[in-house]
Short mmCIF file of C-alpha atoms in Angstrom, two decimals:
data_model
loop_
_atom_site.label_atom_id
_atom_site.label_comp_id
_atom_site.label_asym_id
_atom_site.label_seq_id
_atom_site.Cartn_x
_atom_site.Cartn_y
_atom_site.Cartn_z
CA MET M 1 -0.20 -16.31 -1.78
CA LYS M 2 -2.32 -16.51 1.12
CA ILE M 3 -3.38 -14.58 3.97
CA THR M 4 -1.77 -15.79 7.36
CA GLY M 5 -2.97 -13.21 9.65
CA VAL M 6 -4.89 -10.17 10.40
CA GLN M 7 -4.19 -7.65 13.30
CA ALA M 8 -5.83 -4.48 14.53
CA ILE M 9 -3.05 -2.52 16.18
CA THR M 10 -3.97 0.67 18.26
CA ALA M 11 -1.93 3.57 19.02
CA ALA M 12 -1.85 7.36 20.33
CA PRO M 13 -3.61 9.46 19.95
CA ARG M 14 -6.38 7.53 18.38
CA TRP M 15 -5.15 5.37 15.47
CA VAL M 16 -6.09 2.00 14.53
CA PHE M 17 -3.74 0.20 11.86
CA VAL M 18 -4.46 -3.23 10.62
CA LYS M 19 -1.51 -5.23 9.88
CA THR M 20 -1.94 -8.18 7.21
CA GLU M 21 0.75 -11.08 6.91
CA THR M 22 1.13 -13.59 4.05
CA ASN M 23 2.76 -16.86 3.45
CA ASP M 24 5.31 -15.17 1.39
CA GLY M 25 6.77 -12.53 3.58
CA VAL M 26 4.75 -9.63 2.14
CA VAL M 27 3.21 -7.47 4.91
CA GLY M 28 0.50 -4.58 4.05
CA TRP M 29 -0.68 -2.12 6.21
CA GLY M 30 -3.86 -0.30 6.35
CA GLU M 31 -5.66 2.01 8.79
CA ALA M 32 -9.40 2.37 10.12
CA LEU M 33 -11.41 4.70 11.80
CA GLY M 34 -9.95 5.66 14.96
CA ASP M 35 -13.27 6.80 17.17
CA LYS M 36 -15.10 4.16 18.88
CA THR M 37 -11.89 2.07 18.85
CA GLY M 38 -12.70 -0.74 20.63
CA ALA M 39 -15.60 -1.82 18.32
CA VAL M 40 -13.88 -1.23 15.36
CA VAL M 41 -10.94 -3.47 16.68
CA ALA M 42 -13.65 -6.13 17.52
CA ALA M 43 -14.95 -5.62 13.66
CA ILE M 44 -11.66 -6.40 12.58
CA GLU M 45 -11.19 -9.28 14.64
CA GLU M 46 -14.58 -11.04 13.31
CA LEU M 47 -13.54 -10.49 9.73
CA LYS M 48 -10.34 -12.51 10.18
CA PRO M 49 -11.86 -16.08 10.05
CA ILE M 50 -13.21 -15.01 6.57
CA LEU M 51 -9.85 -13.70 5.50
CA ILE M 52 -7.27 -16.39 6.78
CA GLY M 53 -6.13 -18.94 3.92
CA GLN M 54 -7.60 -16.22 0.90
CA ASP M 55 -5.74 -15.05 -1.76
CA PRO M 56 -5.08 -11.19 -0.71
CA GLN M 57 -4.63 -10.25 -4.50
CA ARG M 58 -8.68 -10.99 -5.10
CA ILE M 59 -9.32 -7.57 -3.57
CA GLU M 60 -12.68 -6.93 -5.03
CA GLN M 61 -13.96 -10.56 -4.04
CA LEU M 62 -12.58 -10.00 -0.62
CA TRP M 63 -14.43 -6.69 -0.17
CA GLN M 64 -17.94 -8.32 -1.62
CA LEU M 65 -17.36 -11.33 0.61
CA MET M 66 -16.81 -8.48 3.99
CA TYR M 67 -19.26 -6.23 2.99
CA ARG M 68 -22.04 -8.85 1.53
CA GLY M 69 -21.09 -11.99 3.43
CA ALA M 70 -23.66 -11.23 5.83
CA PHE M 71 -27.57 -10.49 6.23
CA TRP M 72 -26.60 -7.07 8.21
CA ARG M 73 -24.26 -4.47 6.04
CA GLY M 74 -23.18 -0.97 6.17
CA GLY M 75 -22.79 1.38 9.47
CA PRO M 76 -19.35 3.14 10.39
CA ILE M 77 -18.16 0.22 12.63
CA LEU M 78 -17.83 -2.81 9.87
CA ASN M 79 -16.94 -0.24 6.74
CA ALA M 80 -14.01 1.14 9.09
CA ALA M 81 -13.20 -2.40 9.60
CA ILE M 82 -13.44 -3.17 5.74
CA SER M 83 -11.42 -0.33 5.15
CA GLY M 84 -8.58 -0.65 7.37
CA VAL M 85 -8.30 -4.42 5.84
CA GLU M 86 -8.95 -3.40 2.30
CA ILE M 87 -5.95 -0.86 2.06
CA SER M 88 -3.54 -3.48 3.56
CA LEU M 89 -4.42 -5.79 0.64
CA TRP M 90 -3.67 -2.82 -1.95
CA ASP M 91 -0.23 -2.32 -0.06
CA ILE M 92 0.53 -6.30 -0.31
CA LEU M 93 -0.34 -6.29 -4.10
CA GLY M 94 1.53 -3.10 -4.81
CA GLN M 95 4.31 -4.98 -3.16
CA ARG M 96 3.82 -7.67 -5.07
CA LEU M 97 4.03 -6.49 -8.27
CA GLY M 98 6.64 -3.89 -7.69
CA VAL M 99 4.51 -0.85 -8.45
CA PRO M 100 1.92 2.36 -6.13
CA VAL M 101 -1.08 1.74 -5.75
CA TYR M 102 -2.14 4.19 -8.15
CA GLN M 103 0.04 2.42 -11.27
CA LEU M 104 -2.52 -0.17 -10.85
CA MET M 105 -5.42 2.06 -11.36
CA GLY M 106 -4.73 3.58 -14.27
CA GLY M 107 -1.62 5.75 -13.10
CA ALA M 108 -0.60 8.95 -12.19
CA VAL M 109 -2.68 12.20 -13.17
CA ARG M 110 -0.36 14.64 -11.37
CA ASP M 111 2.95 14.98 -10.30
CA LYS M 112 2.13 16.83 -6.80
CA VAL M 113 -0.68 16.38 -4.01
CA ARG M 114 -1.91 20.06 -2.55
CA PHE M 115 -2.28 19.64 1.05
CA TYR M 116 -3.79 21.77 3.88
CA CYS M 117 -3.78 22.15 7.63
CA HIS M 118 -5.69 22.82 10.45
CA ILE M 119 -5.79 26.33 12.29
CA GLY M 120 -7.25 28.00 14.75
CA SER M 121 -7.70 31.00 17.46
CA PRO M 122 -7.18 29.98 20.67
CA ASP M 123 -8.99 32.73 21.82
CA GLY M 124 -11.50 33.29 19.08
CA THR M 125 -10.52 36.43 17.88
CA VAL M 126 -9.32 37.25 14.48
CA LYS M 127 -5.93 38.46 15.82
CA GLY M 128 -5.50 34.83 16.89
CA LEU M 129 -6.87 33.06 13.89
CA VAL M 130 -4.34 35.23 11.59
CA ALA M 131 -1.47 34.58 14.01
CA SER M 132 -2.27 30.70 13.19
CA ALA M 133 -2.50 31.14 9.63
CA GLU M 134 0.82 32.85 9.52
CA ARG M 135 2.55 30.34 11.15
CA ALA M 136 1.03 27.84 8.74
CA ARG M 137 2.04 29.77 5.67
CA GLU M 138 5.47 30.17 6.92
CA ARG M 139 6.03 25.91 6.72
CA GLY M 140 4.67 26.16 3.06
CA PHE M 141 1.20 26.19 2.83
CA THR M 142 -0.98 27.89 0.74
CA ALA M 143 -4.69 26.62 2.32
CA VAL M 144 -6.28 26.08 5.51
CA LYS M 145 -8.98 24.98 7.16
CA PHE M 146 -10.61 26.41 10.58
CA GLY M 147 -13.72 26.39 12.34
CA ILE M 148 -16.46 29.56 13.43
CA VAL M 149 -18.76 28.34 15.30
CA GLU M 150 -19.44 25.69 18.34
CA GLN M 151 -22.50 25.60 20.63
CA LEU M 152 -24.85 27.12 17.88
CA PRO M 153 -28.53 26.81 18.66
CA LEU M 154 -31.12 26.15 16.19
CA MET M 155 -31.69 29.68 15.59
CA ALA M 156 -29.00 32.28 16.54
CA GLY M 157 -29.11 35.83 17.30
CA ALA M 158 -27.82 38.59 15.25
CA ALA M 159 -24.94 38.59 17.66
CA GLU M 160 -23.59 35.10 17.28
CA VAL M 161 -23.86 35.21 13.25
CA LYS M 162 -22.23 38.34 13.17
CA LYS M 163 -19.23 36.96 15.36
CA ALA M 164 -18.97 34.18 12.86
CA VAL M 165 -18.83 36.47 9.82
CA GLY M 166 -17.00 39.13 11.45
CA LEU M 167 -14.23 36.03 11.88
CA VAL M 168 -14.13 34.88 8.22
CA ARG M 169 -14.34 38.78 7.11
CA GLY M 170 -11.32 39.88 9.13
CA PHE M 171 -9.51 36.77 8.21
CA ARG M 172 -9.77 37.32 4.76
CA GLU M 173 -8.65 40.83 4.74
CA ALA M 174 -5.54 40.51 7.00
CA MET M 175 -4.68 37.69 4.90
CA GLY M 176 -5.18 39.15 1.36
CA ASP M 177 -6.07 36.58 -1.80
CA ASP M 178 -2.99 34.47 -1.90
CA LEU M 179 -3.94 32.25 0.92
CA ASP M 180 -7.05 29.85 0.61
CA PHE M 181 -8.90 28.98 2.99
CA MET M 182 -12.16 26.29 3.81
CA VAL M 183 -14.51 26.66 7.08
CA ASP M 184 -15.92 23.67 9.02
CA LEU M 185 -19.39 23.93 10.00
CA HIS M 186 -18.92 20.56 11.56
CA GLY M 187 -22.61 19.99 10.99
CA ARG M 188 -23.62 22.30 14.19
CA VAL M 189 -25.75 24.18 12.27
CA SER M 190 -29.52 24.10 11.49
CA PRO M 191 -30.62 24.33 7.88
CA ALA M 192 -32.34 27.43 8.70
CA MET M 193 -29.27 29.07 10.24
CA ALA M 194 -26.73 27.77 7.60
CA LYS M 195 -28.75 29.39 4.76
CA ILE M 196 -28.00 32.53 6.40
CA LEU M 197 -24.26 31.68 7.29
CA CYS M 198 -23.53 30.36 3.79
CA GLN M 199 -24.91 33.67 2.33
CA GLU M 200 -22.82 35.72 4.57
CA LEU M 201 -19.80 33.72 3.81
CA ALA M 202 -19.73 33.65 0.20
CA PRO M 203 -18.39 37.14 -0.64
CA TYR M 204 -15.07 35.78 1.02
CA TYR M 205 -14.50 32.99 -1.16
CA PRO M 206 -13.92 30.33 0.58
CA LEU M 207 -12.85 27.04 -1.21
CA PHE M 208 -15.29 25.07 0.21
CA LEU M 209 -18.07 25.53 3.62
CA GLU M 210 -18.17 21.99 4.72
CA GLU M 211 -20.45 19.88 6.81
CA PRO M 212 -22.88 23.36 6.91
CA VAL M 213 -25.67 20.53 8.39
CA LEU M 214 -25.66 16.78 9.47
CA PRO M 215 -25.26 14.52 6.53
CA GLU M 216 -28.57 12.51 7.69
CA ASN M 217 -31.12 14.44 5.51
CA VAL M 218 -29.61 15.18 2.19
CA GLU M 219 -32.72 17.28 0.75
CA ALA M 220 -31.64 19.65 3.81
CA LEU M 221 -28.24 20.25 2.71
CA ALA M 222 -29.75 20.52 -1.17
CA ASP M 223 -31.50 23.21 -0.18
CA VAL M 224 -28.80 24.86 1.97
CA ALA M 225 -26.48 24.44 -1.35
CA ARG M 226 -29.14 25.97 -3.71
CA HIS M 227 -29.09 29.08 -1.40
CA THR M 228 -25.66 29.92 -1.27
CA THR M 229 -22.70 30.55 -4.39
CA ALA M 230 -20.12 29.29 -1.79
CA PRO M 231 -18.74 25.50 -2.79
CA ILE M 232 -20.33 23.31 -0.31
CA ALA M 233 -18.67 20.05 1.19
CA THR M 234 -19.64 16.87 2.47
CA GLY M 235 -18.78 13.28 3.07
CA GLU M 236 -16.57 12.38 6.16
CA ARG M 237 -19.70 10.32 8.12
CA LEU M 238 -20.72 8.57 4.78
CA PHE M 239 -19.11 5.33 3.51
CA THR M 240 -19.58 3.52 0.20
CA ARG M 241 -20.66 4.89 -2.82
CA PHE M 242 -24.19 4.05 -1.84
CA GLY M 243 -23.91 6.87 0.94
CA PHE M 244 -22.70 9.36 -1.60
CA ARG M 245 -25.50 8.53 -4.32
CA GLU M 246 -28.30 10.70 -3.43
CA VAL M 247 -25.88 13.57 -2.52
CA LEU M 248 -25.01 13.49 -6.19
CA GLU M 249 -28.17 12.83 -7.49
CA LYS M 250 -29.62 15.76 -5.52
CA HIS M 251 -26.58 18.17 -6.27
CA ALA M 252 -26.23 18.70 -2.69
CA ALA M 253 -22.69 19.33 -2.68
CA ALA M 254 -19.81 20.77 -4.83
CA VAL M 255 -16.98 18.52 -3.03
CA LEU M 256 -17.20 15.15 -1.51
CA GLN M 257 -14.96 14.04 1.34
CA PRO M 258 -14.93 10.19 1.34
CA ASP M 259 -12.70 9.11 4.16
CA LEU M 260 -10.43 5.71 3.21
CA CYS M 261 -10.50 4.61 6.53
CA ILE M 262 -14.35 4.43 6.70
CA CYS M 263 -15.72 5.20 3.15
CA GLY M 264 -14.67 1.38 1.96
CA GLY M 265 -10.95 1.99 1.44
CA ILE M 266 -9.06 3.22 -1.81
CA ALA M 267 -10.86 1.09 -4.32
CA GLU M 268 -14.24 2.17 -3.05
CA GLY M 269 -12.88 5.57 -2.82
CA ARG M 270 -11.74 5.78 -6.75
CA LYS M 271 -15.69 4.42 -7.16
CA ILE M 272 -17.03 7.54 -5.32
CA ALA M 273 -14.90 9.98 -7.19
CA ALA M 274 -15.69 8.54 -10.42
CA MET M 275 -19.11 8.68 -9.68
CA ALA M 276 -18.72 12.72 -8.66
CA GLU M 277 -16.61 13.32 -11.53
CA ALA M 278 -19.67 12.36 -13.80
CA TYR M 279 -21.87 15.23 -12.09
CA PHE M 280 -18.63 17.63 -12.46
CA VAL M 281 -17.84 17.21 -8.64
CA ALA M 282 -14.42 17.77 -6.71
CA VAL M 283 -12.91 15.26 -4.43
CA ALA M 284 -11.05 16.55 -1.23
CA PRO M 285 -10.62 13.33 0.75
CA HIS M 286 -11.16 13.75 4.39
CA ASN M 287 -8.29 12.37 6.98
CA PRO M 288 -7.91 13.68 10.39
CA TYR M 289 -6.12 10.34 11.75
CA GLY M 290 -2.87 8.70 11.24
CA PRO M 291 -0.39 8.63 8.59
CA ILE M 292 -1.31 5.32 6.94
CA THR M 293 -4.51 7.04 5.89
CA THR M 294 -2.29 9.96 4.66
CA ALA M 295 -0.52 7.24 2.77
CA ALA M 296 -3.44 5.54 1.18
CA SER M 297 -5.15 8.96 0.12
CA LEU M 298 -2.11 10.17 -1.88
CA GLN M 299 -2.67 6.83 -3.99
CA LEU M 300 -5.91 7.73 -4.79
CA ASP M 301 -5.12 11.46 -5.23
CA ALA M 302 -2.62 10.77 -7.52
CA CYS M 303 -4.92 8.91 -10.12
CA THR M 304 -8.06 11.00 -9.23
CA PRO M 305 -8.84 13.69 -12.13
CA ASN M 306 -11.42 15.81 -9.99
CA PHE M 307 -9.05 15.70 -7.03
CA LEU M 308 -9.13 19.21 -5.05
CA ILE M 309 -7.19 19.06 -1.98
CA GLN M 310 -5.71 17.00 0.78
CA GLU M 311 -6.42 17.11 4.45
CA PHE M 312 -3.68 15.68 6.69
CA VAL M 313 -2.50 15.61 10.39
CA SER M 314 0.54 13.20 10.20
CA LEU M 315 3.12 12.46 7.01
CA GLY M 316 4.51 9.64 9.34
CA GLU M 317 7.01 11.56 11.02
CA GLU M 318 6.18 9.44 14.12
CA LEU M 319 5.78 6.10 12.31
CA PHE M 320 7.52 5.63 9.37
CA GLU M 321 11.32 5.12 8.32
CA GLU M 322 10.60 7.50 5.61
CA PRO M 323 7.97 10.08 6.00
CA PHE M 324 6.44 11.97 3.28
CA VAL M 325 8.17 15.56 2.42
CA MET M 326 5.95 18.83 2.01
CA LYS M 327 7.37 21.65 -0.11
CA ASP M 328 5.78 24.45 -0.91
CA GLY M 329 1.93 23.16 0.39
CA TYR M 330 2.42 20.03 -1.84
CA VAL M 331 3.93 16.54 -1.61
CA ASP M 332 5.44 14.44 -4.47
CA VAL M 333 3.40 11.54 -5.72
CA PRO M 334 5.20 8.69 -4.04
CA LYS M 335 7.08 6.38 -6.51
CA ARG M 336 7.99 3.08 -4.19
CA PRO M 337 5.84 -0.28 -4.44
CA GLY M 338 2.28 -0.46 -2.44
CA LEU M 339 1.38 2.80 -0.40
CA GLY M 340 5.08 3.56 -0.52
CA ILE M 341 5.77 3.50 3.00
CA ARG M 342 7.76 1.43 5.84
CA VAL M 343 6.50 1.18 9.37
CA ASP M 344 9.04 1.25 11.86
CA GLU M 345 7.19 -1.31 14.28
CA LYS M 346 9.27 0.06 17.27
CA LYS M 347 8.13 3.41 17.23
CA LEU M 348 4.52 1.77 16.73
CA ALA M 349 5.17 -0.29 19.73
CA ALA M 350 5.92 2.80 21.45
CA ARG M 351 2.86 4.98 20.79
CA ALA M 352 0.71 3.10 23.88
CA TYR M 353 -3.01 4.01 23.06
CA GLY M 354 -4.72 5.29 26.53
CA GLY M 355 -7.94 5.91 25.07
CA HIS M 356 -10.34 8.63 23.50
CA THR M 357 -13.30 10.09 24.10
CA VAL M 358 -15.44 12.57 22.05
CA PRO M 359 -15.66 15.91 24.25
CA THR M 360 -19.40 16.65 25.18
CA TRP M 361 -20.67 19.86 24.81
CA TYR M 362 -23.52 21.66 25.56
CA HIS M 363 -25.70 24.73 24.90
CA LYS M 364 -26.38 27.35 27.61
CA ASP M 365 -29.59 26.09 28.51
CA GLY M 366 -27.86 22.70 29.36
CA SER M 367 -29.25 20.54 26.47
CA LEU M 368 -26.24 18.47 24.31
CA ALA M 369 -25.17 20.20 21.55
CA ASP M 370 -23.32 18.53 18.16
CA TRP M 371 -19.68 18.04 19.02
#
């Protein structure tokens, strides 16, 4: 069995898929990070010469070749390309052997996977947030995630802090205790402000507080974690087990969020989860991208003992012949071989990619704010 083709396919809104073909007709699908699309597609193209003619079943060997086969390694672009290819190789292997990917990693440890969705308040009020949460609950979700800060300065005043905390307090009071919630701070907060916010939010029992500070300084994140009883989550901007090592060693997070379309793929996600398990840390894979990342994440979730909850945007309604089905906030562990998906390429071709630009935000004084 040999790889005969590797193709990067872009689709709206910001999805980058990898289609890997073999000489016996088995086709595997993967997904790479959708941001910096042109650079990611170029990186996938650069990997093609070392992949064509190789045995797609030697996944670990090919991963090592893609990651270590040049002097310069790492970074979000290269790891996004590697991740997309790696996911497609697992899809091929599962189809070839007639089993789901998770069966090749020790088998399922659960029958269904808990999902959460994003909510928001268009007008920034508790009323708007609660209305969004009610719609999510009507769809069957038992957990939601939302943001509470945007252009927060390095040192915010009492009004801004109380507004953010008041949003969470009002949400909990209105929704009660039977709907779990997570707060995404998106790395927009300085360590000093993060300590205050996380302390103030802890009494409302968030499932976790995501990225209170940027991940570049792990000691700063660990310092925030030491100043709150609320679980801290991070990981969407980290890649490979090497990027997560320090977070675990410094006890900087209670929840890791590897994104399979950038962290290195399914097997790398499993290695990260195993490292986290040794530290009694949970795993909640990051996924604000396309349905193939959802499919790959489901495979990891199924076989990971310390899995917590799954983020998603798409269940494949726009792309798959048979989308995943959610019931009461859960998706059953798939039984079909590989990733358990069949891509409708006519639907894919119709989703023309028109470009994607990250919003540019500014503080009141005109200085750049983190998005």
